[in-house]
Each structure stands twice: as C-alpha cells, then as structure tokens.
C-alpha cells in the first residue's frame, strides 16, 4: 500500500486510481463489511473509502475530529441494515460533491452509474431549504424529497446521514440544534415512517425531542425509571405466562418480548390525548414473534382463551396491511385479572420489515450474491404486489412510494419558502392561482429562481417562483387557457372571463381570432357566405358573433378554431369529413391534452380529441363508449392523429390478464414487466375460481408497439390463459 501525501488532490486519484493507493478500512467498519459481503465488494468499498478520505482531507467536523469520521459512521448505520455495496459506497462519499473538488462524471467513471446517482441525489436534497413553515408543508416536503430522489436508496442514505448528525448534535451552536431538531421531528421522522423504518424513526424523534426539550425529556425518563421497578416484575410475570400458554399449545419457536415505547411517542400521547403520564405508562406492551402466519392466528386464539380480551380493540393488519407495509395482529387483553396489556403478534419476517422498512427489501443477502440491483428491485416490487393482494384497498403502499418516487406532481417554493404541489406541466399561471385567486387574477409576469421567465414556462420541482402583479391596466388574457393544466387555474380564468361584458368578450374574441388567423397568413374577410357557414357548422356554432363571444369567454380555444378556418378554405367544395387534428408532444396546437382515464389511449392508437368546456382537450380511444355516439355528429369531437412525441411521456394503459392460479404467479408476472423495463402502476386481483385468477394491471408504456410487445411476452408465459387490453368499449 502506498500512502499518498497530505496534499494529494482528488484529481490525482481520478486519473490514476490504482489498487496500491487503497487505504485500510477502520477495524470495526471492516468487520461489519466482512460479516456479509465478499472480497470484490470489499475492494469497491475500500476504493470509495479511499476516495472519500482524500477528498475530505484537511476538513474537520464541529467537534474537531476529522471529517471522514462522519461518512464512515453513516455508512456503518447502513451496513447494520445490510444494504447493498453501492449504497455503502454512496454513503461513504455522500458529501464529496458538496465540499470537494469532485463532480458527478468523476464518480460515474470510477464507481458506476448507480453510486454516482445516489451521491448526486443526496447532494441535491442537501441544497434544498427544507424547513417546514406551515403545517401541511411537511407532507409536501416529504413528497418533494421522494420525487427528487427517484431511487429510494437516496432517501435511505439521507435519513442515515441525518441520524448521525442528530447523534452528534451537541457540537452545533444552539440555534442550529433547534432548527435541525424541528426538521427532524417534522420531516425526517415521518419520512422514515413513510418507508416503514420504525426503529430509526424512534431514535430520530427521541434525539430531537431531547435536544429541544431537555428538561421535559429527562423528567419523563426518570419517571419511567421510577415506575419501572414494579413494572419489571409485572412484565416478567405476564411474559412468562404468555410463553407458557403458547408453548403448551405447541407453538414452539416463539419469542415474547416486553415492549418499550420511545419517550417522544409517550410525550406525544400525553399531549394529544390529554391523558396523565401514569395512565399511558400503565398499559403494558408485548410482542409475540412466531415463524408463520398460521402461528400468528393460532397464538391469537390461544391467548384469547386464557386472558379476557378488551372489546373492540382487535386489529388484523395481516389481512389488511398498513399503508407502509406494516403487518401484525393487534389485540388488547386483561392479564392476570388486573393489568391491561397490548399485544402485537407477528412473524419474524414481518418484524424485520416493520423495523427496517424498505431497507429490509433492499438487504443484501450473501446467498443471492449474483442478484443485481434491478432484480432486487423487482423482488421488492413483487413483494409489494403480493402485499396489495391481501389488502382490500388495493395499492396504497406501492402507490404512495412508487408515485412519490416517480411523481406526477411538481413541488415549488414561494419566495417566502412555502411549498406547493402542482400537477406536472404547470406554469407560473397555475402556480399563481394555486397560491391565491387574487394573485392569479393580477399576474403580469414572473421570476423563476430569481430570473425573469415567460408565463408559459413549464415549472420543475425545486424551483422558487415569484409572481409579479399589477392592479392597474389589467386585462385578462383568454389565451392563458392554453398555458394552464390545473383545473383551479382553468376555472378561475373562465369565471373571470365570464364576468366580462358580452360585448367586451366579443371584442376580445374577435381580436383573438384575427391574430390567430394572421399567424396562418389569413384574414377574417376571406371568409364569407357558404364557406363561412360550413366552417361555423363544423365548429358547432350558429353565428360568427356567437363564436367570437365564446372565444372571448374562453369557452373555445383560439388555435383550434383557427385550424378549422384554414381547413375550411381548402375544403371549400364538397368534402364533409373534418380534417384530423395533430397531436405533437402531447399537445394539440400547443394546447396540452389530457388522456381520458376511461379508455387510456396510448401513442399509436386510433383516437378522437374532445374539446371539453371544463377540462380542455381530452383524447379518447376511438372505440371508447364515451365518444362513439358523437363522432361525426358533434364538432367538438374531432378525429386526431399522432405526430412525434419528443418528451418520453409514459402512457398509462390497463390490461386484463387471466392465469392459472399457481403459487407465485403474480411475482412472475411482475418480473415479465420488470425485464421489459415497464412500470406497474397498480394491480387488482380477483380469484375467478379455484383454478384461475384474474389481474387488472395498470402499466406505463411509450407507445402501442411497446404495449403489443409486452402483451406478447405475457401471453407467452405458460401460466397465462388470456391477456387483453381494456378499452372502455360497449
Ligand atoms: Mn453528511
């Protein structure tokens, strides 16, 4: 091993990083790595350690120790969770982009795509100012963090980073301590819970609580200690009783534990339920761990036989898991005729998932050493799908985590730092109306991240949006309807346009129509007599005045009406068939379209565009029963054709798959989609009879061709009996 000089720069390493430079890992860290990882993984981790070590060389922590101790501790927490080597490497280097002379490309070159993405994701989260200011900010901020992360491992590293910072918080100045602790309670604790990591959540909250309210915390702690003398005896006695009864009924591999509540949760209960401390502490908690689900239910039966249950307190989270994947049976009983007890019954697997959450799914098991991260993700997904199968309100957990990671929303800051969640595709106009109707009604311009920006710009997560307003000379612009995607903005603009006088509206509409036609090199005067009538007919209005009023009131979209006028001149003679509208990049004439939820059309389908007064342009499948009665009868239903789609928009689509109900068929089905790199949105399961099962699956595809391919693959599976696309047909 060559020891590099103190002055060595990361650039030396980047260009010439040979094995002889690798530093030895700290002993306890090394031991943890070797407890479940092989030699190859060890070398990669050593490389990351070396890289981080020299990158942080010369930097110190607040307490005076070398900076490298921090990332090492963070990685150590993740090692204890048995995470995959890439996560460990990323944890070791999670601060190198922040503080050092290193960029993302360097990391990709040296450590591969995944590690670089995780480090980059953690750094991006670090740059956000994520202190919740208002009550419902916290929820949005959590979602924002998930949306920015894309890979759930980013969140895992970030949470462990925060955990270590909280463990060493006493070295920070007091004002920072308070700020960090508040953030921890409002944001990181709930975030840890959201991905199911109960143990880490409890530690985060207790550390933060002790920091903010040291006096209350120490009072609570000593009160717990005081009462614990007598408690211990009672807990021990009940524990023995429970175990004896279970064993004598041949539940052999059973563990019974007394459960300690974390102090912050006791404090929260005292505050929210206004109950005295003694009453909350006098409930004794127990956890029974067994080997199978069958044993869970049997154990429940057995203890209900010996102790009398307290009515209405039984909950079956095995049949219906909580939204974060938590599973257990909960019951309350009166033990030894005197003591109310709460009992949770779980399998050991359930308990592991309850403590580690998503991390448990990501755990790196030596026995599947060769399993790559993609496959593990697939397993996680199929695990979730199996979980959903048991849950009656189908897909909460998978939905919340998956859609949060791949969000349909953008999260934006106001200049004051408040957070707003809006639909993807939103513009500053949507943002203004989301903040306040008055703000939207008086908008004249905007700044995005402090720079002037056009009002029709598509906003991105993490941006700060400032709305510039004026009360004077204000005129509402009906063309804004082209730029908004939220129904709030759309209806506010419409409501406002309706308030204008009809004559004003007609004037405004005339100006709009004329300027639209001008763009195509036409004037309104070119349209007369029969041609005009035909065009008005095809649009579905009785007179030109009515059309102009509608336009001014925002009931119709200028560019689309103009399109009718252009084609009107070309078809002067005879041909009745309306010219199809073109969908380019999911827009018709620069108006963003929606894809109807009833039939879920995908790129390449035969489609119809419906100009809907409330919702704008909605594209349906041509065979959808919502539109078939109106085609070529109502001018608001136009045939549409697909142009190029530059954004890699994923189209949602529903398919029905019937299978022989063999064990594990759902996870096999899941991996067919995963191998084709296709996202599953949700799954509904129905058992058809003893031999067959049916699944309604929502997936996301690029276009019809991809859909066709994946359906072929599904049909090729030996368990598949049928696979059909679901369009809302008659
Ligand atoms: Mn850090």
XYZ file of C-alpha atoms and ligand atoms in Angstrom:
731
model
C 0.000 0.000 0.000
C 1.281 3.437 -0.912
C 0.361 6.261 1.393
C -0.305 9.399 -0.577
C 0.884 12.718 0.721
C -1.441 15.003 2.613
C -1.585 17.322 -0.350
C -2.917 14.696 -2.722
C -5.851 16.056 -4.682
C -8.847 14.075 -5.825
C -7.755 14.821 -9.394
C -4.682 12.632 -8.904
C -6.971 9.863 -7.787
C -9.449 10.380 -10.590
C -6.809 9.989 -13.255
C -4.703 7.311 -11.719
C -6.609 5.352 -9.112
C -4.818 2.066 -8.805
C -5.288 -0.525 -6.107
C -1.998 0.272 -4.410
C -3.482 3.545 -3.174
C -6.351 1.850 -1.346
C -6.397 2.646 2.357
C -7.187 0.141 5.071
C -10.718 0.384 6.447
C -11.145 1.232 10.150
C -11.263 -2.120 12.036
C -14.867 -2.110 13.250
C -16.053 -0.951 9.823
C -14.043 -3.687 8.135
C -15.566 -6.281 10.426
C -19.103 -5.162 9.590
C -18.369 -5.245 5.842
C -16.923 -8.738 6.031
C -19.880 -10.021 8.029
C -21.950 -10.226 4.861
C -20.000 -9.014 1.830
C -17.432 -10.758 -0.345
C -13.915 -9.779 -1.403
C -14.935 -7.979 -4.597
C -17.458 -5.826 -2.760
C -14.905 -5.149 -0.049
C -12.481 -3.777 -2.665
C -15.101 -1.449 -4.114
C -15.947 -0.146 -0.652
C -12.262 0.314 0.101
C -11.922 2.319 -3.075
C -14.852 4.542 -2.069
C -13.398 4.965 1.414
C -10.027 5.970 -0.026
C -11.652 8.400 -2.398
C -13.728 9.987 0.378
C -10.755 10.071 2.725
C -8.574 12.118 0.376
C -11.482 14.254 -0.795
C -12.192 15.378 2.767
C -8.543 15.557 3.725
C -7.888 18.577 5.919
C -11.582 19.169 6.708
C -12.726 18.973 10.301
C -16.080 18.441 11.979
C -17.510 20.866 14.556
C -16.138 18.734 17.393
C -12.618 18.870 15.955
C -12.473 15.311 14.651
C -11.541 14.502 11.046
C -14.456 14.954 8.654
C -14.151 11.414 7.264
C -15.456 10.029 10.566
C -18.922 11.321 9.635
C -19.417 9.495 6.305
C -17.870 6.377 7.839
C -20.446 6.433 10.639
C -23.274 6.980 8.160
C -22.076 4.035 6.077
C -21.815 1.984 9.256
C -25.500 2.509 10.016
C -26.336 1.303 6.510
C -24.054 -1.699 6.944
C -26.032 -2.602 10.024
C -29.128 -2.529 7.823
C -27.280 -4.934 5.472
C -27.565 -2.656 2.467
C -26.089 -3.382 -0.961
C -22.461 -2.322 -1.680
C -23.443 0.578 -3.946
C -25.416 2.195 -1.142
C -22.442 1.770 1.210
C -20.077 3.361 -1.330
C -22.505 6.232 -1.878
C -22.822 6.764 1.882
C -19.032 6.994 2.219
C -18.935 9.633 -0.492
C -22.236 11.391 0.213
C -20.597 14.735 0.983
C -17.815 14.775 -1.631
C -19.821 16.716 -4.219
C -20.780 19.287 -1.605
C -17.433 20.176 -0.155
C -14.749 18.953 -2.501
C -13.319 19.368 -5.915
C -15.198 16.436 -7.430
C -18.037 16.190 -9.941
C -20.656 13.619 -10.845
C -18.863 12.453 -14.004
C -15.807 11.551 -11.924
C -17.947 9.366 -9.718
C -19.684 7.687 -12.647
C -16.331 6.859 -14.202
C -14.870 5.444 -11.007
C -17.882 3.844 -9.325
C -20.580 3.418 -11.929
C -23.957 4.985 -12.633
C -25.864 3.898 -9.520
C -23.335 5.166 -6.982
C -22.997 8.492 -8.803
C -26.765 8.943 -8.982
C -27.250 8.238 -5.296
C -24.478 10.655 -4.251
C -25.858 13.287 -6.590
C -29.386 12.764 -5.268
C -28.259 13.146 -1.658
C -26.380 16.358 -2.519
C -29.411 17.808 -4.286
C -31.580 17.165 -1.243
C -28.929 18.866 0.861
C -29.218 22.014 -1.199
C -32.951 22.404 -0.640
C -34.064 24.634 2.147
C -36.400 22.128 3.647
C -37.634 23.566 6.882
C -41.399 23.202 7.054
C -43.004 26.557 7.756
C -46.661 25.682 7.773
C -48.411 22.574 8.970
C -49.174 20.974 5.637
C -45.764 21.876 4.214
C -44.243 18.889 5.942
C -46.248 16.418 3.910
C -45.432 18.180 0.659
C -41.776 18.389 1.572
C -41.651 14.670 2.231
C -43.226 14.037 -1.150
C -40.862 16.501 -2.754
C -37.872 14.705 -1.311
C -39.146 11.403 -2.659
C -39.896 12.964 -6.040
C -36.385 14.377 -6.275
C -34.800 11.128 -5.216
C -36.143 8.740 -7.858
C -34.056 5.968 -6.272
C -35.261 5.067 -2.792
C -31.646 4.476 -1.719
C -31.096 8.239 -1.858
C -33.640 8.630 0.933
C -32.049 5.807 2.917
C -28.625 7.489 2.820
C -30.153 10.873 3.601
C -32.033 9.522 6.621
C -28.908 7.811 7.975
C -26.919 10.999 7.350
C -29.456 12.861 9.465
C -29.400 10.160 12.129
C -25.646 10.522 12.589
C -25.897 14.316 12.611
C -28.546 14.060 15.318
C -26.388 11.679 17.331
C -23.628 14.291 17.354
C -25.797 17.411 17.534
C -24.358 18.730 20.804
C -21.397 20.190 18.892
C -23.533 22.602 16.899
C -24.490 26.105 18.044
C -27.834 26.167 19.878
C -29.819 27.906 17.129
C -28.782 25.251 14.609
C -29.587 22.495 17.084
C -33.169 23.742 17.353
C -33.578 24.131 13.595
C -32.223 20.648 12.850
C -34.277 19.049 15.612
C -37.500 20.622 14.365
C -36.751 19.460 10.841
C -36.077 16.001 12.198
C -39.383 15.765 14.031
C -41.461 17.257 11.256
C -39.723 15.785 8.239
C -37.203 13.007 8.717
C -39.131 11.086 11.373
C -42.315 10.900 9.289
C -40.240 10.178 6.175
C -38.588 7.228 7.909
C -42.023 6.015 8.956
C -43.336 6.506 5.448
C -40.838 3.995 4.130
C -41.503 1.803 7.129
C -38.309 2.250 9.190
C -39.788 2.369 12.682
C -36.596 1.884 14.698
C -34.736 4.708 13.037
C -37.779 6.921 13.261
C -37.994 6.333 17.017
C -34.319 7.162 17.504
C -34.523 10.304 15.348
C -37.520 11.579 17.278
C -36.073 10.847 20.698
C -32.802 12.599 19.850
C -34.643 15.642 18.536
C -37.048 15.736 21.475
C -34.183 15.554 23.982
C -32.475 18.402 22.168
C -35.494 20.730 22.002
C -36.927 19.941 25.459
C -34.044 18.601 27.566
C -35.907 19.199 30.823
C -39.146 17.504 29.801
C -37.203 14.600 28.348
C -35.186 14.000 31.494
C -38.316 14.275 33.670
C -40.061 11.702 31.538
C -37.050 9.435 31.598
C -36.756 9.497 35.344
C -40.478 8.937 35.750
C -40.204 5.877 33.543
C -37.272 4.655 35.590
C -39.110 5.179 38.864
C -42.119 3.213 37.771
C -40.016 0.548 36.175
C -39.090 -1.282 39.387
C -42.619 -2.520 39.987
C -43.229 -2.733 36.281
C -40.391 -5.089 35.630
C -41.846 -7.699 37.945
C -45.279 -7.491 36.374
C -43.927 -7.513 32.828
C -41.757 -10.522 33.650
C -44.666 -12.392 35.137
C -47.043 -11.738 32.244
C -44.314 -12.577 29.745
C -43.772 -15.972 31.381
C -47.492 -16.680 31.427
C -47.904 -15.853 27.745
C -44.961 -18.005 26.757
C -46.104 -20.940 28.869
C -49.578 -20.984 27.349
C -48.268 -20.721 23.804
C -45.688 -23.475 24.286
C -48.143 -25.831 25.924
C -50.270 -25.413 22.799
C -47.305 -26.468 20.669
C -46.310 -23.077 19.318
C -42.650 -23.862 19.794
C -40.487 -21.280 18.067
C -41.967 -18.378 19.962
C -40.385 -15.290 21.474
C -42.305 -12.987 23.803
C -40.889 -9.539 24.464
C -41.929 -6.674 26.660
C -42.180 -3.577 24.500
C -40.613 -0.264 25.493
C -42.202 2.799 23.970
C -39.884 5.583 22.864
C -40.111 8.692 25.015
C -41.216 11.011 22.260
C -44.207 8.791 21.488
C -45.170 8.825 25.169
C -44.818 12.609 25.202
C -46.926 12.907 22.073
C -49.642 10.745 23.627
C -49.708 12.815 26.797
C -50.040 15.967 24.709
C -52.581 14.775 22.160
C -54.800 12.594 24.332
C -54.551 14.803 27.420
C -54.013 11.708 29.495
C -51.859 11.685 32.603
C -48.480 10.041 32.359
C -49.414 7.213 34.715
C -52.331 6.105 32.586
C -50.259 5.906 29.425
C -47.449 4.062 31.103
C -49.782 1.635 32.873
C -50.559 -0.117 29.636
C -48.110 -2.925 29.180
C -46.964 -3.722 25.678
C -45.885 -7.147 24.442
C -44.704 -8.511 21.152
C -45.037 -12.156 20.197
C -42.819 -13.397 17.365
C -43.536 -16.678 15.611
C -42.478 -18.420 12.427
C -45.591 -18.478 10.263
C -48.775 -16.567 9.599
C -50.668 -19.637 10.658
C -48.962 -19.488 14.057
C -49.919 -15.792 14.365
C -53.629 -16.576 14.206
C -53.261 -19.653 16.391
C -51.365 -17.647 19.014
C -54.122 -15.077 18.992
C -56.716 -17.765 19.625
C -54.684 -19.244 22.434
C -54.116 -16.028 24.374
C -57.752 -15.015 23.953
C -58.545 -18.303 25.643
C -56.549 -17.529 28.751
C -56.941 -13.761 29.112
C -60.138 -11.872 28.540
C -59.988 -9.563 25.521
C -60.951 -5.910 25.876
C -63.771 -5.358 23.441
C -63.315 -3.820 20.015
C -59.593 -3.500 20.283
C -58.631 -6.276 17.861
C -56.991 -5.232 14.573
C -55.909 -7.537 11.766
C -53.068 -5.822 9.911
C -52.011 -9.154 8.437
C -55.070 -9.430 6.252
C -55.063 -5.685 5.622
C -51.526 -4.291 5.995
C -50.976 -0.648 6.900
C -50.063 1.642 4.050
C -46.334 1.468 4.803
C -46.348 -2.323 4.618
C -46.618 -2.943 8.351
C -48.211 -6.276 9.247
C -49.258 -7.679 12.633
C -52.239 -8.720 14.707
C -53.065 -6.254 17.481
C -55.186 -7.099 20.463
C -55.811 -5.780 23.974
C -56.475 -8.012 26.949
C -56.830 -8.006 30.693
C -53.926 -10.052 32.042
C -53.950 -11.737 35.459
C -57.353 -10.126 36.001
C -55.815 -6.745 36.659
C -53.480 -5.400 34.020
C -54.495 -4.069 30.623
C -51.999 -5.282 28.046
C -51.489 -4.573 24.363
C -50.181 -7.492 22.324
C -48.743 -7.449 18.828
C -48.318 -10.775 17.066
C -46.049 -11.044 14.029
C -43.865 -13.411 12.086
C -40.149 -12.695 12.354
C -40.129 -11.523 8.739
C -42.886 -9.034 9.430
C -40.997 -7.747 12.418
C -37.860 -7.225 10.344
C -39.817 -5.283 7.754
C -41.504 -3.260 10.484
C -38.134 -2.203 11.886
C -36.166 -1.672 8.699
C -38.918 -0.971 6.185
C -37.741 -0.610 2.657
C -34.201 -1.308 3.769
C -35.318 -4.847 4.602
C -36.351 -5.327 0.994
C -33.036 -3.998 -0.222
C -30.990 -6.104 2.123
C -28.026 -7.739 0.603
C -28.068 -11.434 1.303
C -24.921 -13.377 0.553
C -26.932 -16.290 -0.677
C -28.065 -14.272 -3.667
C -24.727 -12.650 -4.267
C -25.181 -12.558 -8.020
C -28.517 -10.860 -7.877
C -28.179 -7.415 -9.373
C -29.959 -4.385 -8.067
C -32.537 -4.467 -10.830
C -33.635 -7.917 -9.845
C -33.751 -6.942 -6.239
C -35.947 -4.005 -7.152
C -38.189 -6.417 -8.998
C -38.426 -8.583 -5.945
C -39.259 -5.590 -3.827
C -41.976 -4.692 -6.282
C -43.419 -8.169 -6.429
C -43.281 -8.234 -2.654
C -45.405 -5.117 -2.667
C -47.767 -6.557 -5.215
C -48.219 -9.636 -3.071
C -48.911 -7.352 -0.176
C -51.518 -5.478 -2.160
C -53.210 -8.712 -2.979
C -54.042 -9.064 0.672
C -55.110 -5.507 1.089
C -58.657 -4.652 0.177
C -57.980 -1.028 -0.695
C -55.596 -2.352 -3.268
C -52.437 -0.465 -3.725
C -51.812 2.167 -1.100
C -48.229 1.397 -0.210
C -46.895 0.652 -3.661
C -48.845 3.609 -4.917
C -47.569 6.057 -2.361
C -43.918 5.097 -2.629
C -43.856 4.462 -6.332
C -45.775 7.513 -7.363
C -43.795 9.581 -4.907
C -40.559 8.389 -6.460
C -41.912 8.967 -9.928
C -44.235 11.785 -9.230
C -46.950 13.307 -11.368
C -46.557 16.452 -9.349
C -44.014 19.228 -9.216
C -43.107 20.823 -5.900
C -42.425 24.533 -5.888
C -41.413 27.197 -3.430
C -42.881 30.646 -2.984
C -40.311 33.384 -2.269
C -41.215 33.040 1.429
C -40.303 29.358 1.318
C -43.804 27.856 1.406
C -44.156 24.680 -0.625
C -46.843 23.972 -3.183
C -47.606 20.748 -5.011
C -48.963 21.135 -8.552
C -49.688 18.882 -11.487
C -46.751 18.146 -13.770
C -46.736 20.565 -16.673
C -47.864 23.504 -14.533
C -46.813 27.012 -15.480
C -46.370 30.164 -13.371
C -50.023 30.958 -14.092
C -51.094 27.677 -12.476
C -48.776 28.462 -9.583
C -50.264 31.928 -9.078
C -53.804 30.576 -8.949
C -52.724 27.803 -6.618
C -51.362 30.365 -4.161
C -54.370 32.654 -4.318
C -57.074 33.503 -6.845
C -56.339 37.217 -6.424
C -52.711 36.596 -7.217
C -53.643 34.775 -10.404
C -56.100 37.463 -11.410
C -53.499 40.225 -11.257
C -50.446 38.456 -12.646
C -48.366 40.319 -15.229
C -45.061 38.467 -15.095
C -42.892 36.123 -13.090
C -39.434 35.185 -11.934
C -38.217 31.624 -11.666
C -35.210 31.120 -9.397
C -34.905 34.906 -9.337
C -34.654 35.331 -13.120
C -37.366 36.709 -15.378
C -39.224 33.895 -17.105
C -42.138 33.662 -19.568
C -45.562 32.892 -18.134
C -45.936 29.712 -20.195
C -42.724 28.053 -18.980
C -43.112 24.538 -17.610
C -42.025 24.518 -13.969
C -39.728 21.947 -12.384
C -39.529 20.538 -8.878
C -37.431 22.606 -6.502
C -37.813 25.937 -8.280
C -38.731 29.147 -6.493
C -41.477 31.055 -8.268
C -42.163 34.719 -7.710
C -45.298 36.226 -9.225
C -45.221 39.829 -10.338
C -48.586 41.555 -10.128
C -50.201 44.801 -11.016
C -53.574 46.211 -10.109
C -53.545 48.719 -12.932
C -54.193 48.343 -16.634
C -55.016 44.818 -16.060
C -56.631 42.829 -18.828
C -57.278 39.139 -18.563
C -55.851 37.212 -21.489
C -58.076 34.349 -22.688
C -55.049 32.712 -24.347
C -53.812 31.823 -20.877
C -56.198 28.924 -21.061
C -53.640 27.422 -23.424
C -50.933 27.525 -20.786
C -52.617 26.092 -17.728
C -53.016 22.484 -16.664
C -54.635 22.766 -13.245
C -58.397 22.864 -13.030
C -58.141 25.541 -10.358
C -56.461 27.965 -12.751
C -58.672 26.948 -15.644
C -61.924 27.532 -13.817
C -60.675 30.752 -12.219
C -59.736 32.172 -15.609
C -63.068 31.064 -17.062
C -65.004 32.543 -14.171
C -63.185 35.778 -14.700
C -63.764 35.835 -18.412
C -67.459 35.238 -17.826
C -67.606 38.322 -15.645
C -66.641 40.455 -18.602
C -69.492 42.024 -20.510
C -70.666 40.045 -23.511
C -69.727 42.904 -25.820
C -66.248 43.067 -24.333
C -65.963 39.352 -24.716
C -66.946 39.539 -28.346
C -64.370 42.233 -28.979
C -61.694 40.213 -27.248
C -62.737 37.117 -29.160
C -62.540 38.948 -32.449
C -59.022 40.112 -31.691
C -58.039 36.596 -30.752
C -59.459 35.029 -33.872
C -57.929 37.646 -36.121
C -54.496 37.293 -34.604
C -54.673 33.524 -34.807
C -55.654 33.703 -38.481
C -52.901 36.206 -39.113
C -50.357 33.684 -37.979
C -51.549 31.444 -40.798
C -51.495 34.328 -43.269
C -55.292 34.704 -43.461
C -57.757 37.453 -42.626
C -61.320 37.155 -41.446
C -62.514 38.957 -44.607
C -61.546 35.966 -46.747
C -64.350 34.005 -45.193
C -67.825 34.698 -46.460
C -71.139 33.165 -47.321
C -71.286 29.409 -47.793
C -67.705 28.739 -46.766
C -68.125 30.608 -43.510
C -71.378 28.842 -42.803
C -69.808 25.457 -43.418
C -66.966 26.286 -41.076
C -69.296 27.570 -38.357
C -71.338 24.404 -38.755
C -68.285 22.223 -38.399
C -67.376 24.085 -35.211
C -70.919 23.805 -33.922
C -71.992 27.457 -33.586
C -74.849 29.329 -35.166
C -73.165 32.641 -35.944
C -69.816 34.366 -36.178
C -70.804 36.669 -33.298
C -71.535 33.695 -31.091
C -68.182 32.171 -31.984
C -66.311 35.372 -31.134
C -68.166 35.690 -27.830
C -67.342 32.074 -26.971
C -63.704 32.698 -27.735
C -63.641 35.826 -25.606
C -65.286 33.987 -22.734
C -62.697 31.244 -23.006
C -65.214 28.582 -23.925
C -63.218 27.691 -27.008
C -59.563 27.634 -27.865
C -58.392 30.106 -30.489
C -55.767 27.989 -32.166
C -58.137 25.085 -32.666
C -60.875 27.281 -34.092
C -58.312 28.824 -36.461
C -57.352 25.351 -37.642
C -60.982 24.847 -38.689
C -60.863 28.080 -40.633
C -57.723 27.033 -42.534
C -59.162 23.685 -43.485
C -62.420 25.434 -44.349
C -60.745 27.225 -47.245
C -59.167 24.059 -48.544
C -62.360 22.016 -48.476
C -64.488 24.778 -49.960
C -66.126 22.251 -52.196
C -67.946 19.168 -51.111
C -65.870 17.150 -48.707
C -67.587 16.982 -45.346
C -65.034 14.907 -43.431
C -63.361 17.190 -40.854
C -59.609 17.382 -41.045
C -57.971 15.490 -38.194
C -56.072 17.436 -35.561
C -52.443 16.563 -34.944
C -51.107 15.565 -31.528
C -47.467 16.585 -31.235
C -45.651 16.098 -27.959
C -48.986 15.562 -26.236
C -50.199 18.953 -27.373
C -52.751 19.959 -29.957
C -51.870 23.330 -31.409
C -49.652 23.946 -28.376
C -52.535 23.176 -26.027
C -51.610 20.389 -23.655
C -54.048 17.493 -23.890
C -55.309 15.070 -21.286
C -55.646 11.387 -21.906
C -59.056 10.102 -20.893
C -58.996 7.918 -17.800
C -61.947 5.835 -19.037
C -60.137 4.297 -22.010
C -56.453 5.266 -21.511
C -55.305 5.728 -25.110
C -51.608 5.274 -25.954
C -49.468 6.757 -28.700
C -50.332 4.916 -31.897
C -53.988 4.173 -31.083
C -56.840 5.400 -33.230
C -58.043 8.390 -31.256
C -60.595 11.181 -31.021
C -59.971 14.574 -29.438
C -62.830 16.050 -27.444
C -62.796 19.780 -26.853
C -64.376 19.744 -23.413
C -65.528 23.040 -21.962
C -64.307 22.312 -18.449
C -61.293 20.142 -18.995
C -59.778 21.387 -22.238
C -58.691 18.903 -24.891
C -59.270 15.309 -23.881
C -58.034 12.473 -26.080
C -60.081 9.248 -26.104
C -59.639 5.920 -27.809
C -61.807 5.860 -30.924
C -63.731 2.840 -29.641
C -64.385 4.346 -26.195
C -68.120 4.406 -25.491
C -67.839 7.921 -24.109
C -67.159 9.248 -27.607
C -68.529 6.792 -30.189
C -72.061 8.287 -30.137
C -70.718 11.747 -31.036
C -68.160 11.057 -33.742
C -69.009 12.958 -36.945
C -72.167 14.307 -35.259
C -70.756 16.834 -32.840
C -67.996 19.168 -33.991
C -66.396 19.147 -30.564
C -65.299 15.561 -31.223
C -62.504 15.631 -33.763
C -60.544 12.783 -35.254
C -56.912 13.076 -34.217
C -53.642 11.652 -35.452
C -50.370 11.190 -33.655
C -47.318 13.195 -34.521
C -43.936 12.876 -32.979
C -43.639 12.623 -29.218
C -40.396 14.198 -28.096
C -40.912 14.068 -24.349
C -40.621 10.478 -23.195
C -44.135 10.556 -21.837
C -45.318 7.233 -20.452
C -48.888 6.335 -21.340
C -50.957 4.561 -18.751
C -52.865 1.569 -20.043
C -54.984 -1.165 -18.491
C -54.698 -4.822 -19.326
C -56.594 -7.854 -18.087
C -54.557 -10.982 -17.533
C -56.057 -14.333 -16.617
C -53.802 -17.052 -15.306
C -53.775 -20.487 -13.839
C -53.670 -19.708 -10.163
C -50.321 -21.259 -9.375
C -48.308 -20.073 -6.420
C -46.173 -17.012 -7.096
C -47.757 -16.286 -10.446
C -48.071 -12.616 -9.588
C -44.396 -12.120 -8.882
C -43.524 -13.961 -12.116
C -45.887 -11.669 -13.917
C -44.209 -8.739 -12.161
C -40.818 -9.798 -13.413
C -42.064 -10.077 -17.016
C -42.814 -6.365 -16.816
C -39.633 -5.575 -14.928
C -37.484 -7.337 -17.522
C -39.173 -5.271 -20.202
C -38.423 -2.186 -18.050
C -42.110 -1.387 -17.784
C -43.574 0.269 -14.714
C -46.573 -1.222 -12.986
C -48.950 1.369 -11.601
C -51.424 -0.821 -9.798
C -52.768 -4.326 -9.686
C -56.241 -5.541 -8.820
C -56.626 -9.214 -8.186
C -59.720 -11.317 -8.487
C -59.928 -15.033 -7.936
C -62.083 -16.478 -10.666
C -62.414 -19.946 -9.220
C -60.151 -22.417 -7.520
C -58.036 -22.901 -10.605
C -57.841 -19.496 -12.221
C -57.033 -15.956 -11.178
C -57.520 -12.636 -12.930
C -55.446 -9.474 -12.654
C -56.300 -5.999 -13.807
C -52.918 -4.351 -14.226
C -52.170 -0.739 -14.993
C -48.827 -0.320 -16.726
C -46.981 2.527 -18.401
C -45.762 2.238 -21.983
C -44.104 4.521 -24.529
C -46.438 3.599 -27.363
C -48.690 0.976 -28.883
C -45.797 -1.052 -30.211
C -44.237 -1.444 -26.797
C -47.633 -2.426 -25.412
C -48.038 -5.049 -28.118
C -44.595 -6.484 -27.396
C -45.088 -6.798 -23.675
C -48.538 -8.324 -24.138
C -46.961 -10.923 -26.398
C -44.449 -11.707 -23.680
C -47.220 -12.068 -21.123
C -49.144 -14.370 -23.451
C -46.017 -16.478 -23.923
C -45.925 -17.374 -20.219
C -47.073 -20.904 -19.554
C -49.420 -19.809 -16.792
C -51.224 -17.190 -18.902
C -54.618 -18.175 -20.232
C -55.514 -14.793 -21.707
C -54.215 -11.230 -21.913
C -56.430 -8.440 -23.205
C -56.185 -4.681 -23.449
C -59.017 -2.904 -21.657
C -60.645 -0.095 -23.587
C -63.876 1.303 -22.356
C -65.870 -0.293 -25.185
C -69.553 -1.012 -25.436
Mn -23.464 14.292 5.735
